[in-house]
GROMACS .gro file of C-alpha atoms in nm:
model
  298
    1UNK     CA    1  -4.283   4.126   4.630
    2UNK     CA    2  -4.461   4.378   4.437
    3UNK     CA    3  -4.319   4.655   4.614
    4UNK     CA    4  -3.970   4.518   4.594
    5UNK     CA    5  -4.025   4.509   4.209
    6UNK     CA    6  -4.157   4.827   4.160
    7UNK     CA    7  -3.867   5.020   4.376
    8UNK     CA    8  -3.575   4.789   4.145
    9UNK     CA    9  -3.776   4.884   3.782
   10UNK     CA   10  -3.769   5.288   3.952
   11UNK     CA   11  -3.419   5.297   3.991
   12UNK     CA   12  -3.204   5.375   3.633
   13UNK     CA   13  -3.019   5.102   3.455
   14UNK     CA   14  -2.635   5.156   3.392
   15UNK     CA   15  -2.742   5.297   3.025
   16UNK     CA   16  -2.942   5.558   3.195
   17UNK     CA   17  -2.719   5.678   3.431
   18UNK     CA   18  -2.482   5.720   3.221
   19UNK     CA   19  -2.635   5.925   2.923
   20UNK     CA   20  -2.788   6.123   3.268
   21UNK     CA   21  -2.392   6.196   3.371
   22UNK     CA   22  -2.347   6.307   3.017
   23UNK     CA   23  -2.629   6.512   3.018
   24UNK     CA   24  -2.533   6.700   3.312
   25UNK     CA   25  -2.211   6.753   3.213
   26UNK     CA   26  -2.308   6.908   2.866
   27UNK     CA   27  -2.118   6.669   2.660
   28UNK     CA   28  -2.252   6.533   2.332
   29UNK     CA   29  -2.146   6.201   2.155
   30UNK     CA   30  -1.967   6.317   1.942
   31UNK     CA   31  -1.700   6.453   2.121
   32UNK     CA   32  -1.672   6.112   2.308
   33UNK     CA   33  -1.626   5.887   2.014
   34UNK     CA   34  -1.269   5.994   1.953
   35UNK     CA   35  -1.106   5.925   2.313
   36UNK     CA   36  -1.362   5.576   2.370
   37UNK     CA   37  -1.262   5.498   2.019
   38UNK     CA   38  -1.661   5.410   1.970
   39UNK     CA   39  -1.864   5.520   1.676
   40UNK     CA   40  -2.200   5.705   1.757
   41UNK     CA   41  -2.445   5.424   1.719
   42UNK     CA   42  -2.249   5.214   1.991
   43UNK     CA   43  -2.248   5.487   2.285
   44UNK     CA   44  -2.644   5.494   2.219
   45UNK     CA   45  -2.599   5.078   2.227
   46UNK     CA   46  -2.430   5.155   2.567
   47UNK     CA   47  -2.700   5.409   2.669
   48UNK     CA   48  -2.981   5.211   2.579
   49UNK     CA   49  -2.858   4.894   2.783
   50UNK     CA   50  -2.788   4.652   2.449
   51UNK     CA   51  -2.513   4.502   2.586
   52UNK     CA   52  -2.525   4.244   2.358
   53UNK     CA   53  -2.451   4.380   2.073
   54UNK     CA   54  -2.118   4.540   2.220
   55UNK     CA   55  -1.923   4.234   2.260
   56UNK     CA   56  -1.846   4.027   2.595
   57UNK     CA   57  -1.926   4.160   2.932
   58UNK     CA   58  -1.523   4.218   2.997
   59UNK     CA   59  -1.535   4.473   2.667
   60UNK     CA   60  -1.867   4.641   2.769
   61UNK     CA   61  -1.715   4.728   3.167
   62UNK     CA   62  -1.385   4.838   2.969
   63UNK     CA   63  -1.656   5.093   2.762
   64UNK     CA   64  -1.812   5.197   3.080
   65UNK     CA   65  -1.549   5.242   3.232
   66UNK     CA   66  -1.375   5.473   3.002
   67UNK     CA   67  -1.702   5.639   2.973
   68UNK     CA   68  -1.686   5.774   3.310
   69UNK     CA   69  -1.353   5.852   3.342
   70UNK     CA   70  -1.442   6.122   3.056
   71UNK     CA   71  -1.709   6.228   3.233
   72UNK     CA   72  -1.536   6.261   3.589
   73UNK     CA   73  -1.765   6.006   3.756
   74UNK     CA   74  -1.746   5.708   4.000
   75UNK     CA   75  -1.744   5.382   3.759
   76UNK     CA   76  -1.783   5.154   4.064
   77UNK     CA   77  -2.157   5.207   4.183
   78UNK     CA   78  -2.275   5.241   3.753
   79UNK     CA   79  -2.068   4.916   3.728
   80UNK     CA   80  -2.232   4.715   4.020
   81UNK     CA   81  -2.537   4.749   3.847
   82UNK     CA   82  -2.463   4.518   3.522
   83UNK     CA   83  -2.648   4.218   3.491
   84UNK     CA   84  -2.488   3.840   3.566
   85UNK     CA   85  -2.350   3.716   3.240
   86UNK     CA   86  -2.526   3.455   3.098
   87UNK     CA   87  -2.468   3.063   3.215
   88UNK     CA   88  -2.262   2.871   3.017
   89UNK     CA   89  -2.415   2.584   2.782
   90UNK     CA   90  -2.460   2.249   2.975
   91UNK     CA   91  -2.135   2.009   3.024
   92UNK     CA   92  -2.328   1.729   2.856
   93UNK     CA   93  -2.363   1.912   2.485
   94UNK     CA   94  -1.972   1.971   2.506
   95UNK     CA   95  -1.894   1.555   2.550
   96UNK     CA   96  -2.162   1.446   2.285
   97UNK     CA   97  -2.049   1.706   2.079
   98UNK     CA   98  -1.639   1.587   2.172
   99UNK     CA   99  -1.790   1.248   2.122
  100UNK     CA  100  -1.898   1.274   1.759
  101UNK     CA  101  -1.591   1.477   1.672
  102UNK     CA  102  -1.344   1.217   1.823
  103UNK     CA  103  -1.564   0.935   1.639
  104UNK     CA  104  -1.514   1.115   1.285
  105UNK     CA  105  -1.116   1.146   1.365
  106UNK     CA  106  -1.132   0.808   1.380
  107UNK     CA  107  -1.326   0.709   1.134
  108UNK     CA  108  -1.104   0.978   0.932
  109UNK     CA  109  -0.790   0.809   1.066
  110UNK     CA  110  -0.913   0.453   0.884
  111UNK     CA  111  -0.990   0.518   0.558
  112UNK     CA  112  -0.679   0.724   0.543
  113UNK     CA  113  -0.551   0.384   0.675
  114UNK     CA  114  -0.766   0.173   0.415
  115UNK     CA  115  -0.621   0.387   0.093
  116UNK     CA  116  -0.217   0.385   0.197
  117UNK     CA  117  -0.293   0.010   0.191
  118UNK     CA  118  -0.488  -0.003  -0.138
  119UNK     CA  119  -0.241   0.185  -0.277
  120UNK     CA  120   0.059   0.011  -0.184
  121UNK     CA  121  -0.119  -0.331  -0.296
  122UNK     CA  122  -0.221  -0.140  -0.643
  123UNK     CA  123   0.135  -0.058  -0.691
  124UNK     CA  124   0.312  -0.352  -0.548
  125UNK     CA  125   0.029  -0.550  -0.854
  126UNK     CA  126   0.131  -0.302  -1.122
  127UNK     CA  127   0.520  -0.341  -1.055
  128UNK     CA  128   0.505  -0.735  -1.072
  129UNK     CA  129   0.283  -0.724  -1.347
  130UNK     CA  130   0.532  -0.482  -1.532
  131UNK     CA  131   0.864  -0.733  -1.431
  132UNK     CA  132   0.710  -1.039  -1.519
  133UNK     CA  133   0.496  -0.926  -1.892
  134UNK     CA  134   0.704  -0.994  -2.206
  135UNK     CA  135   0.576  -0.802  -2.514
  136UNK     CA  136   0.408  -1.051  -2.774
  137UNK     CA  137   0.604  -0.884  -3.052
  138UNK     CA  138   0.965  -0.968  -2.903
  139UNK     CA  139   0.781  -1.335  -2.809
  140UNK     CA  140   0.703  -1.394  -3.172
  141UNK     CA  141   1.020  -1.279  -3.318
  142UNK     CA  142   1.212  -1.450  -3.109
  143UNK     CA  143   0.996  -1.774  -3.164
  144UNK     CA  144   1.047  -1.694  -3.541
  145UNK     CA  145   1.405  -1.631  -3.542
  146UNK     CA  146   1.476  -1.965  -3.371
  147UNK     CA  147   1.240  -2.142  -3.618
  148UNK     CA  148   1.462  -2.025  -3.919
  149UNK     CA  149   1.829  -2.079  -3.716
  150UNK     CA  150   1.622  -2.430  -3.699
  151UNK     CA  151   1.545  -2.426  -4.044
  152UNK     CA  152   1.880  -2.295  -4.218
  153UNK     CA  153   2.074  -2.547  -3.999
  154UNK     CA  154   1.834  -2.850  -4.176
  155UNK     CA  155   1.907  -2.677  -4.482
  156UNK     CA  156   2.326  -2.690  -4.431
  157UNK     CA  157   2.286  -3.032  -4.312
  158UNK     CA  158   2.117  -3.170  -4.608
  159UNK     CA  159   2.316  -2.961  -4.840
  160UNK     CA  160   2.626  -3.140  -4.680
  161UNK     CA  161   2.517  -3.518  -4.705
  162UNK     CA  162   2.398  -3.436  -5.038
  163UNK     CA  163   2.757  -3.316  -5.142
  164UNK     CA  164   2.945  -3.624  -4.942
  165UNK     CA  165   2.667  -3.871  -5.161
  166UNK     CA  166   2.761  -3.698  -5.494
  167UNK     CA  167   3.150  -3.677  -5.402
  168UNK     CA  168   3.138  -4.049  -5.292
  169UNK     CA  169   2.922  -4.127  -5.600
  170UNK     CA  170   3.148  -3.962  -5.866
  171UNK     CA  171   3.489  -4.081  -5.657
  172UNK     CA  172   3.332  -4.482  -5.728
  173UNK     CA  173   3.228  -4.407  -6.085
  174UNK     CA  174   3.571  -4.313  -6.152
  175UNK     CA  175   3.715  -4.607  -6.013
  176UNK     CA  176   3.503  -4.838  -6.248
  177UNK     CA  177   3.548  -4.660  -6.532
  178UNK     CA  178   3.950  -4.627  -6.506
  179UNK     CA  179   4.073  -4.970  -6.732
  180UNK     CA  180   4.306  -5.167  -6.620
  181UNK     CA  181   4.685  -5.113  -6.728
  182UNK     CA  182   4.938  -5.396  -6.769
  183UNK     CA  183   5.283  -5.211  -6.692
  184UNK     CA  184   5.472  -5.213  -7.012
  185UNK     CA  185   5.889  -5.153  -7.024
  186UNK     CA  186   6.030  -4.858  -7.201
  187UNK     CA  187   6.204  -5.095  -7.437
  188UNK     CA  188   5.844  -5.196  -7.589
  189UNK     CA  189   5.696  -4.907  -7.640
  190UNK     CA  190   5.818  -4.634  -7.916
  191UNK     CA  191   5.923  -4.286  -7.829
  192UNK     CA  192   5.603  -4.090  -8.019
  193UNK     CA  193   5.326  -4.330  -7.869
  194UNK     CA  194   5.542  -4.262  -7.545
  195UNK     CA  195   5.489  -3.880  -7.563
  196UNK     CA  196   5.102  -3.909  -7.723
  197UNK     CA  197   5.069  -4.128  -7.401
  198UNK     CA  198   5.195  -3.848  -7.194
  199UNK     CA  199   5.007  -3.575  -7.356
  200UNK     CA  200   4.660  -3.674  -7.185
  201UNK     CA  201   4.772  -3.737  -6.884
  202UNK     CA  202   4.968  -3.386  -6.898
  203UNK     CA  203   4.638  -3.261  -6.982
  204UNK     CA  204   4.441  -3.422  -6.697
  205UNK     CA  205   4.690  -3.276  -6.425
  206UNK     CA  206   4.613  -2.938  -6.557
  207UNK     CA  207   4.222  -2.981  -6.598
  208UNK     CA  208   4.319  -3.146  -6.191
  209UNK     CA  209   4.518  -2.839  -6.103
  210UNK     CA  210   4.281  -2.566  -6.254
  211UNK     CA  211   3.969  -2.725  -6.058
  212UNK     CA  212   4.067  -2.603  -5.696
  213UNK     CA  213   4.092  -2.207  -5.874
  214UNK     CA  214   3.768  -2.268  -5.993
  215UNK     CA  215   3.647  -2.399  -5.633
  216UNK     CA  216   3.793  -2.155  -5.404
  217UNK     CA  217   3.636  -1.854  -5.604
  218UNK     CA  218   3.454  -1.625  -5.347
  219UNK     CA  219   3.151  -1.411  -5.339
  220UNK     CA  220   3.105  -1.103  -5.136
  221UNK     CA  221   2.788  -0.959  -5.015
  222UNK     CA  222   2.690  -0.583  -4.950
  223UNK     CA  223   2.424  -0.484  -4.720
  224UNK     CA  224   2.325  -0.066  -4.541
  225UNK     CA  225   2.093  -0.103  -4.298
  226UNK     CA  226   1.854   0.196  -4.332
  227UNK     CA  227   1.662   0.047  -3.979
  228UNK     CA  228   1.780  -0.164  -3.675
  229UNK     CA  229   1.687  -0.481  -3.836
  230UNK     CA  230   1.822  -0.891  -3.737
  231UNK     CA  231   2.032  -1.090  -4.009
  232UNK     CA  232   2.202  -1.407  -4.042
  233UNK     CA  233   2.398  -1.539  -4.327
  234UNK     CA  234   2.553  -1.909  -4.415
  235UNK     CA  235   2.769  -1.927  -4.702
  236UNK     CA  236   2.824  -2.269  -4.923
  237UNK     CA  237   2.998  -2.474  -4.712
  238UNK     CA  238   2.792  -2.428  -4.399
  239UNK     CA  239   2.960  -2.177  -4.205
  240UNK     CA  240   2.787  -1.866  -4.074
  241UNK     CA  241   2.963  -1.572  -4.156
  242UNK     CA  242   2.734  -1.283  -4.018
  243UNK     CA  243   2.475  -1.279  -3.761
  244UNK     CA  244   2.313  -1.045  -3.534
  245UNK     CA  245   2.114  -0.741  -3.463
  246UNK     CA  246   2.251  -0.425  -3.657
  247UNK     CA  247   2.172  -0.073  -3.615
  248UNK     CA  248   2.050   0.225  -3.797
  249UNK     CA  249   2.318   0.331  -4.076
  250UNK     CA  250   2.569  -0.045  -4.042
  251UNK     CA  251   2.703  -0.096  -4.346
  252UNK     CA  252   2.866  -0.498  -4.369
  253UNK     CA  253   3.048  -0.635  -4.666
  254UNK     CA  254   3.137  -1.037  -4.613
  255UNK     CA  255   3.262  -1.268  -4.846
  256UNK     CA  256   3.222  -1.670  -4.880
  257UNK     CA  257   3.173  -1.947  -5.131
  258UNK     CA  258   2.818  -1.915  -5.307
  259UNK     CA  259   2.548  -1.998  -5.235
  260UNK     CA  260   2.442  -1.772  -4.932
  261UNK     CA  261   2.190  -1.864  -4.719
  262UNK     CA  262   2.026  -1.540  -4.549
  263UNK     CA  263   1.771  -1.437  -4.349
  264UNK     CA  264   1.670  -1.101  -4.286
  265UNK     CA  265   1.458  -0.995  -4.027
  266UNK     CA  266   1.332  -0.661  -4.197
  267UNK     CA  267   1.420  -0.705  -4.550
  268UNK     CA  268   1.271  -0.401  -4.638
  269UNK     CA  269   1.483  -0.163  -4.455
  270UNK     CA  270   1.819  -0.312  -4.583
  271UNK     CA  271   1.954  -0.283  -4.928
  272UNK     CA  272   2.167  -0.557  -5.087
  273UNK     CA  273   2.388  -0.608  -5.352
  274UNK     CA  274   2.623  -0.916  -5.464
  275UNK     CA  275   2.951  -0.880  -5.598
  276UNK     CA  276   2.828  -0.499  -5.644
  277UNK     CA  277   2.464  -0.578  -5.851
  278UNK     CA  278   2.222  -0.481  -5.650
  279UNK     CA  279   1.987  -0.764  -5.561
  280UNK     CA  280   1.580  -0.712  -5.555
  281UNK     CA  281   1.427  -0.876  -5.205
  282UNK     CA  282   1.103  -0.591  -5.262
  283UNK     CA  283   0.886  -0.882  -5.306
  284UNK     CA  284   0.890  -1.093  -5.011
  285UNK     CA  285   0.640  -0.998  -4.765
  286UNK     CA  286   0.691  -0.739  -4.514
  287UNK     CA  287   0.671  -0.784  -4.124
  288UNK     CA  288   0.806  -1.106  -4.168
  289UNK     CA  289   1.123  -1.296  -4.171
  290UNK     CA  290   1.266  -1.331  -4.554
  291UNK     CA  291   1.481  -1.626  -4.638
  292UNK     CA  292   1.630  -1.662  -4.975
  293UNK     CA  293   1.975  -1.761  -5.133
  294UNK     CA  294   2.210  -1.529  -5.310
  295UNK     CA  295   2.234  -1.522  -5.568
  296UNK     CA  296   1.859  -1.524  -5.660
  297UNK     CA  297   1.709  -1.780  -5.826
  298UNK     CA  298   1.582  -1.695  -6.249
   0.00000   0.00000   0.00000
């Protein structure tokens, strides 16, 4: 065995017969790097047997064998002497290592999983939520508006039975305080007491006649909204003659029998005048509802 040894470390490695070829042929290194299209450092690599260093073993018999095809000389016998490649790494480091990556795939592949259903629950929470929520502002004013609707219609209905009790009252006074009259013939009675008779009576279908002008006189109201702002307005006898939501820059004029019921959501936004005076409402309270009757009470 020794023997056998020592002959195999006496024979040259593929580095040295090389750089020996070169030698012989009187060829320097630097006249090799441009057709090998090596730099310096890696021929003496080559010639010093650091294999390694040069890339794989198919790149490093490609270098030798373009070596010695510069240098005229048999690559086969220089190329027989490489060493075996190294053994590949052991069949049971590649499966743990596929193990572990197929494991964190997977465990990749659920969360990913876990958040597209987290989000589609966060979203599916955040759209109901969004449908079903009612601001408390609109609940308020809406609870407020119906409150005075409640209110004004009260208001008309005692206003009403208050006017039938005063009309039925006055209507039975009248009747008890109208004397009897015993019909008398135009033979009895003289003509001058006949006309001084007639006189009141003439006098009593006029004061009769004039009352209805006097009745059916009419107010009209004059309102700019400067802001989107709610009203509603009654007149004397009950009926509504505005209501609503009105925008920015309405302007309404109405007209009714006095007095007028109103209620103004934002009073301080609108400006109001009556039969062209402007009427004063700066003194209710703002962010609330103002009810008052036009015109204004001294």
């Amino acid at each position: 065995m020794t023997e056998e040894t020592t002959q195999q470390s006496d024979e040259p490695s593929v580095g040295q017969l090389l750089k020996a070829h070169r030698e012989q042929a009187n060829v320097s290194l630097e006249s090799l790097t441009g057709p090998l299209k090596l730099s310096i450092s890696q021929l003496q690599r080559l010639e010093s047997d650091q294999y390694q260093t040069l890339g794989p073993i198919t790149f490093v018999k490609g270098y030798i064998k373009n070596y010695c095809r510069e240098l005229h000389v048999d690559s086969a016998p220089i190329l027989a002497k490489l060493p075996a490649p190294p053994e590949p790494t052991k069949p049971a480091n590649m499966q743990s290592f596929s193990r572990r990556t197929e494991k964190e795939a997977h465990d990749s592949r659920l969360m990913l999983v876990s958040y597209i259903i987290l989000a589609i629950v966060i979203g599916s929470s955040a759209l109901w939520f969004w449908q079903n929520a009612t601001p408390i502002d609109e609940q308020t004013s809406t609870i407020n508006i119906e409150n005075s609707i409640l209110d004004n219609q009260q208001n008309n209905n005692a206003l009403n039975n208050e006017s039938e009790n005063t009309s039925q009252m006055q209507a039975t006074q009248a009747v008890e305080r109208t004397p009897a009259v015993m019909p008398i013939s135009a033979e009895q009675v003289p003509l001058s007491e006949a006309v001084n008779a007639t006189a009141p009576i003439a006098a009593s279908t006029q004061t009769a006649t004039n009352e209805p002008d006097t009745q059916s006189n009419t107010s009209t109201i004059n309102m700019v909204f400067n802001d989107e702002s709610w009203v509603e307005i009654h007149d004397g006898e009950g009926e509504r003659i505005a209501f609503g939501v009105k925008k920015a820059g309405y302007k309404m004029a109405v007209s009714g029998t006095p007095p007028f019921s109103v209620v103004l959501g934002k009073h301080d936004v609108v400006s109001v005048s009556l039969n062209g005076e402007p009427v004063d409402i700066s003194g209710y309270p703002k962010n609330r509802l103002a009810k008052f009757k036009l015109p204004l009470a001294e």
